[in-house]
Short mmCIF file of the C-alpha atoms (twelve columns), coordinates in Angstrom:
data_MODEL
# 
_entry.id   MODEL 
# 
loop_
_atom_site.group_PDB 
_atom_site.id 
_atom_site.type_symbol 
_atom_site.label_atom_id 
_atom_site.label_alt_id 
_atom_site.label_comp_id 
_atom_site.label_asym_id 
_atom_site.label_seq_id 
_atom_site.Cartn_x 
_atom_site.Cartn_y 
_atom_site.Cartn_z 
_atom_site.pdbx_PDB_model_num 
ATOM 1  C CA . UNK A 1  -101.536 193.414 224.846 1 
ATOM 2  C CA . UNK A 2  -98.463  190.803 224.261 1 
ATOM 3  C CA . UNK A 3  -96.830  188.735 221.310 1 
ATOM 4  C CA . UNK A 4  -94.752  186.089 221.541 1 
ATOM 5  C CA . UNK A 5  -91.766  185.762 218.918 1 
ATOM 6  C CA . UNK A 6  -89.606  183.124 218.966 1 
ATOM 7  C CA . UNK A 7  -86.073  184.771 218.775 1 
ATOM 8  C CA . UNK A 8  -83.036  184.841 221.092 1 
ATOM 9  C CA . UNK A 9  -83.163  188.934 220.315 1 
ATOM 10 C CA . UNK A 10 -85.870  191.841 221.553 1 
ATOM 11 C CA . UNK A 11 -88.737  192.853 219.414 1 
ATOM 12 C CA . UNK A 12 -89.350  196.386 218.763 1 
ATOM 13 C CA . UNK A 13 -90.405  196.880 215.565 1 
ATOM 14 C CA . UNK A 14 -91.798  194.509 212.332 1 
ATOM 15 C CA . UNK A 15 -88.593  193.787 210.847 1 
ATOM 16 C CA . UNK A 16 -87.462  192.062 214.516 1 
ATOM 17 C CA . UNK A 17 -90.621  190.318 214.404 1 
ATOM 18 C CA . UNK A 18 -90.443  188.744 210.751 1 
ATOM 19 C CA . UNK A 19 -86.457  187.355 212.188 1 
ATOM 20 C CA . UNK A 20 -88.337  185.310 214.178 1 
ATOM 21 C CA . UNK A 21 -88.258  181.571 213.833 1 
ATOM 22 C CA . UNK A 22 -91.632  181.039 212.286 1 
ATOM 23 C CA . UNK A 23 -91.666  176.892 212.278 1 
ATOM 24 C CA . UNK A 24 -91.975  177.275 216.136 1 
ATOM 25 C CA . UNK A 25 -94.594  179.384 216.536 1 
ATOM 26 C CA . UNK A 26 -97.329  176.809 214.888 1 
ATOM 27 C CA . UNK A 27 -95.988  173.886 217.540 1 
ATOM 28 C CA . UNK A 28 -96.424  176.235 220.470 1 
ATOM 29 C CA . UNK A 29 -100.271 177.088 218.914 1 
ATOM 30 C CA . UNK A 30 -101.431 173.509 218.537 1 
ATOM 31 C CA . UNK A 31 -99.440  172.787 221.908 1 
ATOM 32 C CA . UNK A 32 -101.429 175.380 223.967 1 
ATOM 33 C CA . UNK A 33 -104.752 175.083 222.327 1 
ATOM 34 C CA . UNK A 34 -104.464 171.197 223.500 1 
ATOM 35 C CA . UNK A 35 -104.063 172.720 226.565 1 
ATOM 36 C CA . UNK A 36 -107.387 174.715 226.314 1 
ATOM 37 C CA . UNK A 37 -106.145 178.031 225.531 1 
ATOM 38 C CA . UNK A 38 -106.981 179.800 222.238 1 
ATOM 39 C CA . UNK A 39 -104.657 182.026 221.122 1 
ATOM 40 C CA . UNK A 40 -104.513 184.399 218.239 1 
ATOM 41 C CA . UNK A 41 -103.292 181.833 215.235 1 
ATOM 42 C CA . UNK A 42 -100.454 184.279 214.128 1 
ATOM 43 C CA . UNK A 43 -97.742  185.310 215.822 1 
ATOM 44 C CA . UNK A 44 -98.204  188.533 214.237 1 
ATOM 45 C CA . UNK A 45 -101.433 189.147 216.116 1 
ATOM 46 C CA . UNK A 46 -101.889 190.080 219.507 1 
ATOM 47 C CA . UNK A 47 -102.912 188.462 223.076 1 
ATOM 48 C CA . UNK A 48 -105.057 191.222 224.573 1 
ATOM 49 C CA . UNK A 49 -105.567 191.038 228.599 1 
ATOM 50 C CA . UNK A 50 -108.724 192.328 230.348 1 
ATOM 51 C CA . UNK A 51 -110.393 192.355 233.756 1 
ATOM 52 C CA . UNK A 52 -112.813 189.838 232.311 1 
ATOM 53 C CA . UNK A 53 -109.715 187.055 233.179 1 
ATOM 54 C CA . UNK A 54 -109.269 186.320 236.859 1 
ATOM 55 C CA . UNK A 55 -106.035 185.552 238.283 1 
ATOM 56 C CA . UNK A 56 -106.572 181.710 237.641 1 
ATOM 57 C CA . UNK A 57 -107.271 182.189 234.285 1 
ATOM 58 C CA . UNK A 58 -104.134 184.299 233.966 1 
ATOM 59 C CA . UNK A 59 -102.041 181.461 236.095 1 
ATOM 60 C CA . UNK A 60 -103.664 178.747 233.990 1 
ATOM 61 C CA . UNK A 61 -102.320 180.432 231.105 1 
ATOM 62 C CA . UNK A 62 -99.043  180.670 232.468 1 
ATOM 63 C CA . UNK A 63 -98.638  177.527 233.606 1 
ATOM 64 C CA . UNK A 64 -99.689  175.884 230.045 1 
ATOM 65 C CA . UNK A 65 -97.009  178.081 228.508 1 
ATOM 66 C CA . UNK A 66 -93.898  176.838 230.564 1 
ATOM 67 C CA . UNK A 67 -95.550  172.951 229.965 1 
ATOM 68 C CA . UNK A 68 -95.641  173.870 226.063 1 
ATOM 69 C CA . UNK A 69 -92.173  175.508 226.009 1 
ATOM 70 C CA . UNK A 70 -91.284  172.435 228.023 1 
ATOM 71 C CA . UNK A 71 -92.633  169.952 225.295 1 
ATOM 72 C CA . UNK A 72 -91.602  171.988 221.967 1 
ATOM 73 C CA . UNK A 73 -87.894  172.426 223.209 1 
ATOM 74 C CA . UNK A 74 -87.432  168.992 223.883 1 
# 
């Protein structure tokens, strides 16, 4: 299980989390469901991970991350 928060600080508890910068979240959403991955649509829900994803699937993933964080930062 894994959430992303956009913030240049660790995230440990809900008060962390809601410091986040919210406006980026929706960009990197839309930016990796182009890419064909659904995500949760809240960065206050979770990614869960299972066996049921292979190691492409998990590499796949990866790889459309650094190409959206790529896009939204610039």
């Amino acid at each position: 299980m894994l959430s992303i928060f956009f913030t240049g600080t660790s995230v440990n508890d809900f008060a962390e989390a809601a410091n986040a910068d919210a406006k980026i979240f929706p960009k990197f959403f839309h930016a990796m469901l182009k890419r064909g991955c659904y995500l949760p649509p809240s960065a206050f829900e979770s990614w869960f991970l299972n066996d049921a994803l292979s190691y492409e699937d998990i590499d796949y993933t990866v790889n459309a991350a650094r190409e959206t964080l790529l896009e939204i930062a610039g």
